[in-house]
CSV table of C-alpha atoms in Angstrom, one decimal:
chain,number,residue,atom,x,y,z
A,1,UNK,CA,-96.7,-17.6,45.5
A,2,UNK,CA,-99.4,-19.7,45.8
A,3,UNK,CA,-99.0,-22.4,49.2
A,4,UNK,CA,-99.3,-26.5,49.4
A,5,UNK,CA,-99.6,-27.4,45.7
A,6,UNK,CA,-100.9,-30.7,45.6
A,7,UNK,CA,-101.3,-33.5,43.2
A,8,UNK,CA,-103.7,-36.1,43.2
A,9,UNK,CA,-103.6,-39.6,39.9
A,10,UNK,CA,-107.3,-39.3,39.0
A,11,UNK,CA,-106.4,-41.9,36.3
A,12,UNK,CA,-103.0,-43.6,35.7
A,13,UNK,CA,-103.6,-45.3,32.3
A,14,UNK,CA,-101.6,-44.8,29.4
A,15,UNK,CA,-103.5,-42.2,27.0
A,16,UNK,CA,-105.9,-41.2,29.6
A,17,UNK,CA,-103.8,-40.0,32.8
A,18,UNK,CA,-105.5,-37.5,34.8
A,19,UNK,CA,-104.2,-35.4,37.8
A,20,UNK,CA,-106.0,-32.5,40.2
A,21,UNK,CA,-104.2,-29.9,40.8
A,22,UNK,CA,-105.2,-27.7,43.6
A,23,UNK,CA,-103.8,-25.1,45.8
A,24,UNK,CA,-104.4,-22.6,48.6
A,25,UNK,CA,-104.1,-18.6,47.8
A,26,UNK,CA,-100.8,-16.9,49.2
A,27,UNK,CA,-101.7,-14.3,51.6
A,28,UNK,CA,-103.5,-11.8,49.5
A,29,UNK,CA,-102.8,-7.6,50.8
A,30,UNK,CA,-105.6,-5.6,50.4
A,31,UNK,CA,-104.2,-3.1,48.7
A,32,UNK,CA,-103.2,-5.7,45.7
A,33,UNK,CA,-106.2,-8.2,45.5
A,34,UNK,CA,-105.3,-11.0,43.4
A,35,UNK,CA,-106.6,-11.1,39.9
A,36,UNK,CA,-105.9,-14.9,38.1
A,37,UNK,CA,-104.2,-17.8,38.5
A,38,UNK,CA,-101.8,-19.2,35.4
A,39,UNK,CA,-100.8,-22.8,35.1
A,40,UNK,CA,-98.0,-23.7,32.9
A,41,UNK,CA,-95.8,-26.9,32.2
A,42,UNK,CA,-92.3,-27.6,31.6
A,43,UNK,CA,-92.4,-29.0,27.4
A,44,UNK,CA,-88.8,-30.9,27.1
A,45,UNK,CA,-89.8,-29.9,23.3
A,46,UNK,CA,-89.2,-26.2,24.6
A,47,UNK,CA,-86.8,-26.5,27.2
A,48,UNK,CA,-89.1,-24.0,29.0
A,49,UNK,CA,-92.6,-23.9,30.9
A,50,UNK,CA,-95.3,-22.8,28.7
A,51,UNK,CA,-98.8,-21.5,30.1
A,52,UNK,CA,-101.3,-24.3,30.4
A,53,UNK,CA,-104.4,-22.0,31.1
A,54,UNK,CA,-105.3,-18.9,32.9
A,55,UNK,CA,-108.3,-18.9,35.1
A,56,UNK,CA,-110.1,-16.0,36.1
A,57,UNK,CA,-113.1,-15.4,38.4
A,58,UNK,CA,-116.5,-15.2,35.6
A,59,UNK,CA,-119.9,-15.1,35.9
A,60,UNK,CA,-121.4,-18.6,35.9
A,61,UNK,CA,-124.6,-19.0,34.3
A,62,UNK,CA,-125.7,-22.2,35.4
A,63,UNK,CA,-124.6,-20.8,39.2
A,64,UNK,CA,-126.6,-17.6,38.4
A,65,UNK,CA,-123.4,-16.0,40.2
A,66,UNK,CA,-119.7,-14.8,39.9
A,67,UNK,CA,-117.1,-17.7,40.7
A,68,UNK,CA,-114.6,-16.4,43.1
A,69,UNK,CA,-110.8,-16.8,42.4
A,70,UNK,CA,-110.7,-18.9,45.7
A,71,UNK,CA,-113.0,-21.8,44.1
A,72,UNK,CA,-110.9,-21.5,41.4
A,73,UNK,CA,-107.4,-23.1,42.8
A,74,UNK,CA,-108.0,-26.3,41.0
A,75,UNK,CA,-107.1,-27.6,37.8
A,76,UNK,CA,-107.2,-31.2,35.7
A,77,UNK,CA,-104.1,-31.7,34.1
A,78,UNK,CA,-105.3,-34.4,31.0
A,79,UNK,CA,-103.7,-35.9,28.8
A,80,UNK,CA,-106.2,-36.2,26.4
A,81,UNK,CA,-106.9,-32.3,26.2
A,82,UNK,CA,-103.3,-31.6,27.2
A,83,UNK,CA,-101.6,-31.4,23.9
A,84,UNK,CA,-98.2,-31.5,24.7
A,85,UNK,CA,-96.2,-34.9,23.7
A,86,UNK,CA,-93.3,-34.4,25.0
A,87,UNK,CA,-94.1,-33.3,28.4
A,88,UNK,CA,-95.8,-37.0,28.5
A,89,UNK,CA,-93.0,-39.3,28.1
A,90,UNK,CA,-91.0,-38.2,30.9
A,91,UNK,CA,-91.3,-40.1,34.0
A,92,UNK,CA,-91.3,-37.1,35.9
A,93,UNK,CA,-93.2,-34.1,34.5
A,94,UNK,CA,-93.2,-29.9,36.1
A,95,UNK,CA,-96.0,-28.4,36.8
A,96,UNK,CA,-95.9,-24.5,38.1
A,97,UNK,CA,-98.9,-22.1,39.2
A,98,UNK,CA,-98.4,-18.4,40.1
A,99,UNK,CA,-100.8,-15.6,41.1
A,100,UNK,CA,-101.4,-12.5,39.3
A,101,UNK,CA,-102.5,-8.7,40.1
A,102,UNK,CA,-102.4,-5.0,39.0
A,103,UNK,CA,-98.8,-5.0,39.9
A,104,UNK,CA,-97.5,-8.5,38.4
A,105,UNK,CA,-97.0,-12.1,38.5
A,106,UNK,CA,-95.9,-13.9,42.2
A,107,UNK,CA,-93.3,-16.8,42.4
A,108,UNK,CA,-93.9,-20.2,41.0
A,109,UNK,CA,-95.4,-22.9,43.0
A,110,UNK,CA,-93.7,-26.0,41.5
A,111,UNK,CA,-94.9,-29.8,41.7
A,112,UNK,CA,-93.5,-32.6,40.3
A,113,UNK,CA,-96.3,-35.0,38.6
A,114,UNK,CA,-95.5,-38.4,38.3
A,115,UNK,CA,-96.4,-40.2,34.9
A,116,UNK,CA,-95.2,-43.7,34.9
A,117,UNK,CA,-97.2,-46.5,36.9
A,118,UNK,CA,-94.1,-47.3,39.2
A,119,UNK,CA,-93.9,-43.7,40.1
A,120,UNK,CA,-97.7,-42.9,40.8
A,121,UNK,CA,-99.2,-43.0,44.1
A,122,UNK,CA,-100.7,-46.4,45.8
A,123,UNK,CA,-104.6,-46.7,45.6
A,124,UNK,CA,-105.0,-46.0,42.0
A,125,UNK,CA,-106.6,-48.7,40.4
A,126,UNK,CA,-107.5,-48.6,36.7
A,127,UNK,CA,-110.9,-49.8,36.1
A,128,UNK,CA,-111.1,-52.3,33.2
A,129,UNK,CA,-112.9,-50.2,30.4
A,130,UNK,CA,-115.8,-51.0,28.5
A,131,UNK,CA,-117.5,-48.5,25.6
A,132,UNK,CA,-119.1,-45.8,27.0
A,133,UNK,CA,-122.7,-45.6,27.3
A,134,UNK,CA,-122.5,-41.7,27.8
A,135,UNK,CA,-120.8,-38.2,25.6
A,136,UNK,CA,-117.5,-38.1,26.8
A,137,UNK,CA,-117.5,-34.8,25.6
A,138,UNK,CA,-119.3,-32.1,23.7
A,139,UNK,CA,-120.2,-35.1,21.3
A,140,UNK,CA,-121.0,-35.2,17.6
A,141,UNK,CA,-124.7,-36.0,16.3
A,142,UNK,CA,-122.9,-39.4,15.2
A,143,UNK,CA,-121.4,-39.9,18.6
A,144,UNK,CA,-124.7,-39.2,20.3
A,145,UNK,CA,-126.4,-41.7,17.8
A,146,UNK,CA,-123.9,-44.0,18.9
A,147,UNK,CA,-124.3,-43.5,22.9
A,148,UNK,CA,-128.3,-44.0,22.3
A,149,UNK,CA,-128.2,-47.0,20.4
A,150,UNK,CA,-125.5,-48.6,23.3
A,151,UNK,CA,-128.1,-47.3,25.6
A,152,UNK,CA,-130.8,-48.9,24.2
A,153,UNK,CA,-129.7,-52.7,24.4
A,154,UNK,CA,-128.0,-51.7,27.7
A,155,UNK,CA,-129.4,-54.1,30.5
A,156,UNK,CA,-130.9,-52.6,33.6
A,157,UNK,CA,-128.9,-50.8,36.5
A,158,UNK,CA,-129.9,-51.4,40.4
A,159,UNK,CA,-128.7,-54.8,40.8
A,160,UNK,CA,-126.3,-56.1,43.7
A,161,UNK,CA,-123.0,-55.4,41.3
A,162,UNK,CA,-122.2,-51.9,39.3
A,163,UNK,CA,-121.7,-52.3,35.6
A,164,UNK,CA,-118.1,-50.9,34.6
A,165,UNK,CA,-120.0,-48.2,32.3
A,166,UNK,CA,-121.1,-47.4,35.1
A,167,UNK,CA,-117.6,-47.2,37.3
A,168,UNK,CA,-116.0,-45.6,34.0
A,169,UNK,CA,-118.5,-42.3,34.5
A,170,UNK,CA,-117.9,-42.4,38.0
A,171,UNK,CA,-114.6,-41.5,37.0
A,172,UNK,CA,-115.7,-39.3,34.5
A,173,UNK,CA,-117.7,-36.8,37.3
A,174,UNK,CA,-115.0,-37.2,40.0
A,175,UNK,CA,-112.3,-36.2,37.9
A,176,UNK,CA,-114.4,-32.6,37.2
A,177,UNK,CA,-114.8,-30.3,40.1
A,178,UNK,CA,-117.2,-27.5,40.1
A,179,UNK,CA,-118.1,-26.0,36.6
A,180,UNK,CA,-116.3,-28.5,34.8
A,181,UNK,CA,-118.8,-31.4,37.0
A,182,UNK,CA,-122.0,-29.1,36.2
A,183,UNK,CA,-121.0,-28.9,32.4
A,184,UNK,CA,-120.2,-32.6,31.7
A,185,UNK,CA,-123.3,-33.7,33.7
A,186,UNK,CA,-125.5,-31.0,31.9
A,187,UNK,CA,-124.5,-32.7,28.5
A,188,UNK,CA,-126.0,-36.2,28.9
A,189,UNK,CA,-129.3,-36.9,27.7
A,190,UNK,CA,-131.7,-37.0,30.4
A,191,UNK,CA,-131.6,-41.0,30.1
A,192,UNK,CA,-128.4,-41.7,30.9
A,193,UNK,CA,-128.4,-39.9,34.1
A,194,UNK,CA,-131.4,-41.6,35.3
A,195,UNK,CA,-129.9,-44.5,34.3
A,196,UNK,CA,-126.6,-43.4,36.1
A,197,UNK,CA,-128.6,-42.2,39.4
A,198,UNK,CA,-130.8,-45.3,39.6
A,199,UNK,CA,-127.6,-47.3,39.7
A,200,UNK,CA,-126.6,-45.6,42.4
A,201,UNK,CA,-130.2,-46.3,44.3
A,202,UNK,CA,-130.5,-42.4,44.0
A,203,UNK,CA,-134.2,-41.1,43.3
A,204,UNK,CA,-134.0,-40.3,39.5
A,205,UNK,CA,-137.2,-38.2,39.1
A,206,UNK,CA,-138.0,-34.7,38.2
A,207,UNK,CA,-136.5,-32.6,34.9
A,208,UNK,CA,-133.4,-33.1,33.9
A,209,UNK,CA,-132.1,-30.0,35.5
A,210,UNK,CA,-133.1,-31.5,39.2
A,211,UNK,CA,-131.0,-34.7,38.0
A,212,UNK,CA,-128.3,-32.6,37.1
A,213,UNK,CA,-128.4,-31.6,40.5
A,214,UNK,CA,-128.7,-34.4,42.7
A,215,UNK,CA,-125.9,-35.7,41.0
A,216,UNK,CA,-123.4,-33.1,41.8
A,217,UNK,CA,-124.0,-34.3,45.4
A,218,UNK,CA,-124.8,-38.3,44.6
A,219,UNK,CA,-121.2,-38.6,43.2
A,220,UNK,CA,-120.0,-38.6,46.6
A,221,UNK,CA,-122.2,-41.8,47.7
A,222,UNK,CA,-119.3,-44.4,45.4
């Protein structure tokens, strides 16, 4: 099975919890390399665990390489992509991960996750929110309409104090890891990650390619 599942609260508000999963590989033989991870949940609805996703090593495009199954032991657990109602009411919810090869599934790994404020870990704040001046996700040509015209009367970034649009993506990039950072970054106009970098004092010239980049590392300066 895979060894030390952990859990870390990303986010612990109400309609927008997040938690990392991630996980070290059990001790692969050479003779059965390991093929995939699968997630799954517990759903009360069910009674049983159900397979959250399946990841797989693939070729990465914007890497211009394969992604290894060892950069792959770590998953967001959302509730806003996670649709699964039941499994979000519970105080307490189960989260399992086992390996798979040639010859069949391992064990399951089991963590508890926990969902209600008492229960979730000291240290995670929620930042008071304020509309998002960036595509929280793929984004609709009305969305992105929206997010330019917010941008437009936005006031300038660079001051002494951090505006909480600001904070709010912060969260947004930290809460990816890997592909999942590279993708989210890689879908906001060219504008708002100047505007994003500059707040963070972070040179914000070049193509928008070279900003993607300096902001997979620059999320680590907040």
């Amino acid at each position: 099975a895979p060894r030390s599942l952990r859990v870390e609260t990303l986010c612990a508000e109400a309609g927008r919890r997040r938690f990392r999963l991630s996980w070290s590989p059990p001790r692969e033989q050479p003779s059965a390399p390991l093929r995939r991870w699968v997630v799954a949940a517990v759903d009360p609805a069910y009674g049983r665990a159900l397979t959250v996703t399946t990841l797989e090593p693939e070729y990465d495009p914007e890497l211009h390489r394969f992604v290894s199954l060892s950069e792959l032991a770590t998953f967001i657990l959302s509730e806003e992509e996670l649709l699964m109602p039941s499994l979000w009411k519970q105080a307490r919810a189960t989260v399992q991960v086992a390996a798979e090869n040639e010859a069949g599934q391992s064990k399951w790994a089991v963590a508890r996750v926990p969902l209600q404020r008492a229960e979730v870990a000291r240290g995670v704040t929620a930042v008071p929110r304020s509309p998002p001046m960036w595509l929280p996700g793929s984004g609709s040509a009305s969305e992105e309409e929206a997010s330019s015209s917010r941008w437009g009367s936005a006031r300038s970034f660079g001051g002494p104090c951090r505006d909480t649009s600001d904070l709010d993506f912060d969260m947004e990039v930290k809460c990816r890891d890997g592909r999942q950072r590279r993708s989210f970054l890689a879908r906001q106009r060219k504008d708002v990650l100047i505007s994003w970098l500059r707040s963070m004092r972070v040179d914000c010239s070049g193509t928008k390619e070279e900003l993607v980049e300096r902001g997979m590392w620059a999320v680590h300066l907040v």
